[in-house]
XYZ file of N, CA, C and O in Angstrom:
464
model
N 103.151 99.296 113.926
C 101.868 99.184 113.011
C 100.942 99.425 114.390
O 100.997 98.925 115.388
N 100.321 100.260 114.516
C 99.276 100.898 115.591
C 98.152 99.716 115.836
O 97.377 99.373 114.905
N 97.845 99.294 117.101
C 96.729 98.738 117.021
C 95.408 99.857 116.564
O 93.886 98.963 116.434
N 95.556 100.892 116.356
C 94.118 101.571 115.955
C 93.775 101.143 114.265
O 92.819 101.039 114.232
N 95.030 101.060 113.739
C 94.696 100.435 112.085
C 94.196 99.044 111.977
O 94.001 99.292 111.344
N 94.886 98.134 113.000
C 94.487 96.348 112.653
C 94.877 96.063 114.227
O 95.743 96.436 114.978
N 93.850 95.091 113.893
C 94.148 94.533 115.600
C 95.469 93.646 115.564
O 95.743 92.919 114.331
N 95.868 92.638 116.109
C 96.454 91.625 116.347
C 96.373 90.432 115.917
O 97.471 89.745 115.216
N 95.230 90.136 115.355
C 95.240 88.753 114.510
C 95.028 89.027 113.090
O 95.453 88.626 112.220
N 95.275 90.600 112.837
C 95.670 90.838 111.092
C 97.414 91.560 111.548
O 97.688 91.464 110.023
N 98.181 90.633 112.311
C 99.598 91.261 112.222
C 99.602 89.578 112.108
O 99.546 88.772 113.105
N 101.576 89.374 111.619
C 101.890 88.392 111.256
C 102.699 88.466 113.077
O 103.844 89.250 113.326
N 103.189 87.676 113.693
C 103.752 87.788 114.776
C 105.189 86.459 115.104
O 104.614 85.118 114.452
N 106.454 87.313 114.792
C 107.338 86.027 115.135
C 107.523 85.672 116.207
O 107.332 86.326 117.705
N 107.927 84.663 116.201
C 108.464 83.505 117.480
C 109.672 84.025 117.628
O 110.202 83.087 119.012
N 110.453 84.399 117.143
C 111.907 84.578 117.431
C 112.128 85.345 118.855
O 111.398 86.900 119.251
N 113.087 84.896 119.821
C 113.308 86.368 121.071
C 113.535 87.563 119.950
O 114.179 87.266 119.333
N 113.960 88.421 121.321
C 114.184 89.748 120.595
C 115.255 89.860 120.267
O 115.651 90.375 119.136
N 116.335 89.340 120.738
C 117.852 89.042 120.760
C 118.310 88.505 119.092
O 118.461 89.207 117.863
N 117.350 87.647 118.622
C 117.322 87.188 117.300
C 116.693 87.483 116.415
O 117.277 87.471 115.143
N 115.748 88.321 116.792
C 114.639 89.104 115.913
C 115.778 90.489 115.286
O 115.812 90.517 114.234
N 116.186 90.908 116.278
C 117.221 91.904 115.375
C 118.285 91.743 114.521
O 118.070 92.278 113.355
N 118.793 90.250 114.858
C 119.533 90.078 113.997
C 118.831 89.504 112.845
O 119.492 89.983 111.709
N 117.751 88.841 112.730
C 117.100 88.953 111.455
C 116.464 89.344 110.700
O 116.536 89.437 109.884
N 116.260 90.476 111.313
C 115.499 92.019 110.523
C 117.066 92.360 109.522
O 116.738 92.895 108.545
N 117.866 92.482 110.299
C 119.139 93.120 109.106
C 118.814 91.789 107.993
O 120.124 92.536 106.907
N 119.410 90.754 108.110
C 119.281 89.321 107.379
C 118.265 90.030 106.397
O 118.827 89.553 105.353
N 117.351 89.932 106.541
C 115.794 90.137 105.782
C 116.504 91.571 104.907
O 116.121 91.470 103.858
N 116.768 92.669 105.882
C 116.913 93.828 104.926
C 118.239 93.674 103.666
O 118.075 94.000 102.415
N 119.082 92.999 103.673
C 120.287 92.621 102.969
C 119.604 91.503 102.100
O 120.124 92.423 100.826
N 119.182 90.783 102.271
C 117.964 89.951 101.090
C 117.272 91.002 100.263
O 117.489 91.353 99.140
N 116.484 91.369 100.871
C 115.555 92.801 99.632
C 116.405 93.504 99.722
O 116.110 93.904 98.293
N 117.077 93.864 99.618
C 118.256 95.056 98.877
C 118.957 94.187 97.518
O 119.415 94.453 97.002
N 118.798 93.374 97.869
C 119.085 92.379 96.459
C 118.111 92.531 95.220
O 118.342 91.674 94.090
N 117.076 92.350 95.638
C 115.908 92.037 95.022
C 115.962 92.935 93.635
O 116.041 94.582 93.976
N 115.489 92.638 92.275
C 115.286 93.768 91.124
C 114.123 94.538 91.352
O 114.121 95.765 90.888
N 113.111 94.242 91.479
C 112.048 94.273 92.142
C 110.936 93.819 93.361
O 111.062 92.446 93.607
N 110.443 94.381 93.960
C 109.436 93.737 95.048
C 108.021 94.354 94.453
O 107.650 95.771 94.314
N 107.074 93.289 94.543
C 105.670 94.425 93.832
C 104.383 93.589 94.364
O 104.921 92.656 95.260
N 103.529 94.375 94.569
C 102.581 94.021 95.698
C 101.416 93.313 94.483
O 101.446 93.826 93.392
N 101.283 92.228 95.356
C 100.253 91.198 94.274
C 98.774 91.075 95.671
O 99.016 91.285 96.772
N 98.093 90.429 94.957
C 96.567 90.422 95.805
C 96.553 89.656 97.047
O 96.121 90.207 98.208
N 97.528 89.050 97.010
C 97.974 87.846 98.121
C 99.386 88.092 98.547
O 99.015 86.970 99.485
N 99.913 88.995 98.229
C 101.196 88.998 98.998
C 102.615 89.759 98.573
O 102.173 90.997 98.042
N 103.301 89.450 98.487
C 104.154 90.050 97.395
C 104.891 89.300 97.034
O 105.439 88.177 96.783
N 105.565 89.872 95.441
C 106.684 89.414 94.529
C 107.825 89.356 94.829
O 108.043 91.196 93.950
N 108.911 89.426 94.620
C 110.128 89.474 94.526
C 110.799 89.142 92.992
O 110.553 87.838 92.751
N 111.613 89.665 92.505
C 112.405 89.488 91.472
C 113.862 89.398 91.690
O 114.177 90.402 92.660
N 114.615 88.504 91.473
C 116.516 88.725 92.002
C 117.512 88.159 90.718
O 116.618 87.076 89.664
N 118.514 88.330 90.643
C 119.025 87.675 89.816
C 119.741 86.812 89.982
O 119.382 85.936 90.712
N 119.606 85.760 88.856
C 119.493 84.034 88.748
C 121.176 83.569 89.445
O 122.204 83.688 88.286
N 121.441 83.629 90.468
C 122.851 82.879 90.476
C 122.714 81.802 91.747
O 121.988 81.921 92.561
N 123.248 81.620 91.928
C 124.175 80.663 92.905
C 123.770 81.297 94.225
O 122.625 80.647 94.980
N 124.895 81.798 94.340
C 124.173 82.820 96.212
C 123.380 82.824 96.538
O 122.608 82.864 96.990
N 122.307 83.676 95.482
C 120.924 84.270 95.528
C 120.022 83.311 95.956
O 119.234 82.916 96.587
N 120.112 82.074 94.636
C 119.479 81.116 94.669
C 119.387 80.260 96.271
O 118.422 79.867 97.073
N 120.715 80.153 96.687
C 120.945 79.397 98.175
C 120.530 80.383 99.507
O 119.727 80.106 99.960
N 120.713 81.939 99.095
C 120.443 82.759 100.410
C 118.579 82.546 100.416
O 117.840 82.999 101.163
N 118.150 82.470 99.071
C 116.559 82.744 98.912
C 116.199 80.923 99.670
O 114.865 81.057 101.018
N 116.715 80.157 99.314
C 116.219 78.425 99.898
C 116.426 78.841 101.253
O 115.851 78.661 102.255
N 117.555 79.363 101.772
C 118.316 79.263 103.387
C 117.100 80.383 103.884
O 116.245 80.330 104.704
N 116.421 81.679 103.350
C 115.711 82.835 103.690
C 114.110 81.705 103.945
O 113.407 81.790 105.072
N 113.621 81.130 103.015
C 112.342 80.459 103.027
C 112.763 79.119 104.246
O 111.733 78.644 105.374
N 113.429 78.085 104.397
C 113.322 77.682 105.410
C 113.427 78.058 106.936
O 112.699 77.563 107.493
N 114.010 79.008 106.872
C 114.190 80.197 108.212
C 112.369 80.330 108.395
O 112.003 80.308 109.606
N 112.157 81.502 107.187
C 110.510 81.653 107.567
C 110.064 80.951 107.772
O 108.803 81.226 108.951
N 109.559 79.441 107.639
C 108.633 79.093 107.205
C 108.560 78.302 108.667
O 107.719 77.760 109.478
N 109.429 78.349 109.516
C 109.462 77.814 111.617
C 108.458 78.919 111.879
O 108.356 78.733 113.033
N 108.811 80.229 111.507
C 108.645 81.169 112.278
C 107.475 82.297 111.914
O 107.305 82.609 113.108
N 107.520 82.031 110.860
C 105.973 82.544 110.351
C 105.564 81.544 109.021
O 105.619 82.168 108.213
N 105.062 80.405 109.834
C 104.229 79.552 109.328
C 102.946 79.663 108.493
O 102.300 79.297 107.954
N 101.961 81.255 108.863
C 100.787 81.311 107.759
C 101.082 81.698 106.884
O 99.995 81.605 106.324
N 102.708 82.012 106.329
C 103.047 82.662 104.728
C 103.115 81.125 103.879
O 103.583 80.260 104.463
N 103.249 81.254 103.056
C 103.140 80.333 101.633
C 104.247 80.937 100.959
O 104.533 82.014 100.701
N 105.420 80.253 100.571
C 106.367 80.522 99.912
C 106.935 79.890 98.793
O 106.882 78.536 98.870
N 107.072 80.837 97.723
C 107.197 80.148 96.338
C 107.905 80.364 95.949
O 108.128 81.709 95.468
N 109.293 79.754 95.339
C 110.261 80.034 95.000
C 110.653 79.549 92.977
O 110.100 78.331 92.803
N 110.349 80.373 92.169
C 110.219 79.893 90.642
C 111.669 80.338 90.064
O 112.017 81.335 90.037
N 112.076 79.165 89.212
C 113.118 79.462 88.098
C 112.288 79.332 87.061
O 111.997 78.273 86.280
N 112.368 80.195 86.000
C 111.562 80.698 84.712
C 112.541 81.369 83.796
O 112.938 81.574 84.214
N 112.017 80.447 82.694
C 112.512 80.655 81.597
C 112.628 82.099 81.238
O 111.520 82.617 81.154
N 113.431 82.483 80.591
C 115.435 81.922 80.342
C 116.020 82.359 81.362
O 117.523 81.931 81.298
N 115.583 81.887 82.333
C 116.360 81.618 83.779
C 117.316 82.979 83.864
O 118.648 82.377 84.067
N 116.888 84.064 83.640
C 117.767 85.375 84.234
C 117.396 85.539 85.669
O 118.139 86.181 86.079
N 116.618 85.283 86.058
C 115.645 86.061 87.153
C 114.993 84.363 87.662
O 114.689 83.676 87.968
N 114.696 84.949 89.298
C 114.190 83.809 90.311
C 112.926 84.684 90.588
O 113.481 85.854 90.865
N 112.113 83.885 91.292
C 110.992 84.504 91.686
C 110.720 84.178 93.196
O 110.104 82.947 93.121
N 110.540 84.941 93.928
C 110.165 84.351 95.045
C 108.432 85.003 95.519
O 108.462 86.444 95.851
N 107.441 84.488 95.577
C 106.131 84.784 95.691
C 106.092 84.671 97.511
O 105.964 83.494 97.875
N 105.754 85.825 98.259
C 105.046 85.402 99.551
C 103.511 85.490 99.717
O 103.088 86.724 98.701
N 102.895 84.484 100.014
C 101.264 84.592 99.535
C 100.818 84.497 101.288
O 101.430 83.341 102.134
N 100.132 85.216 101.284
C 99.215 85.623 102.454
C 97.788 85.239 102.571
O 97.145 85.481 101.949
N 97.155 84.502 104.073
C 95.778 84.826 104.297
C 95.373 85.997 103.765
O 96.053 87.436 104.478
N 94.110 86.071 103.707
C 93.647 87.364 103.582
C 93.781 88.507 104.411
O 93.798 89.649 104.273
N 93.397 88.060 105.837
C 94.153 88.507 106.895
C 95.311 89.101 107.186
O 95.206 90.312 108.279
N 96.228 88.883 106.608
C 97.929 89.466 106.723
C 98.202 89.848 105.779
O 99.646 90.229 105.873
N 97.644 90.188 104.713
C 98.032 90.605 103.443
C 98.438 91.942 103.625
O 99.870 92.121 103.427
N 97.894 92.971 104.198
C 98.157 94.176 104.441
C 99.546 94.266 105.221
O 100.350 94.986 104.823
N 99.498 93.891 106.226
C 100.721 93.431 107.393
C 102.110 92.788 106.675
O 103.108 93.362 106.797
N 102.063 92.046 105.732
C 103.001 91.492 104.900
C 103.787 92.384 104.007
O 104.415 93.136 103.990
N 102.859 93.141 102.722
C 102.994 93.943 102.043
C 103.921 95.018 102.807
O 104.599 96.014 101.991
N 102.772 95.780 104.021
C 103.675 96.849 104.571
C 105.136 96.541 105.074
O 105.712 97.699 105.066
N 105.330 95.217 105.334
C 106.677 95.051 106.035
C 107.840 94.956 104.534
O 108.798 95.622 104.703
N 107.580 94.124 103.794
C 107.899 94.167 102.251
C 108.144 94.982 101.252
O 109.176 95.530 100.636
N 107.140 95.673 101.196
C 107.048 96.782 100.418
C 107.591 98.536 101.318
O 108.544 99.269 100.014
N 107.422 98.611 102.046
C 108.117 99.684 102.919
C 109.825 99.316 102.979
O 110.490 100.624 102.994
N 110.010 98.520 102.990
C 111.592 98.348 103.436
C 112.010 98.791 104.281
O 113.014 99.042 104.296
N 111.387 98.997 105.245
C 111.696 99.402 106.914
C 111.603 98.725 107.949
O 110.512 98.475 108.795
N 112.533 97.534 107.687
C 112.172 96.971 109.364
C 112.075 97.406 110.452
O 111.504 96.883 111.210
N 113.266 98.257 110.157
C 113.181 98.688 111.744
C 112.390 99.644 112.332
O 111.829 99.874 113.703
N 110.761 99.495 111.769
C 109.875 100.188 112.638
C 108.444 99.897 112.457
O 107.354 99.405 112.748
N 109.291 98.134 111.743
C 107.913 96.834 111.808
C 108.617 96.205 113.014
O 109.719 95.170 112.519
N 108.541 95.870 113.908
C 108.574 94.788 114.916
C 107.576 93.703 115.536
O 108.326 92.870 116.310
N 107.040 93.249 114.225
C 106.007 91.811 114.615
C 106.688 90.873 113.723
O 106.287 90.249 113.807
N 107.592 91.045 112.603
C 107.605 89.966 111.567
C 108.859 90.009 111.363
O 109.761 90.682 111.517
N 109.516 88.751 111.147
C 110.919 88.225 110.924
C 110.905 87.894 109.310
O 110.319 87.750 108.940
């Protein structure tokens, strides 16, 4: 994302060192690829996933890790009837919504170097 379109206060800044950031990007990419849907919401992004033990654990691990380095976001994991899908909602402050949506909706982690 160029500084022409947004200033730094509108970007999520990852606190991971560069070597770890590259690895984390790959992990997030693999998780996103498992999503049944990724939808823009006014305050962030909503993902749906199949309801399996493995995916549920991966999502909990994702949230636990991300809340340490991207603490500006709210992470909500829902298990709703009939329990065939899991819903993960990422909510961002209004100044960060576009940044979060660009990252997750474009699904192009390699082009985005400010969020993990």
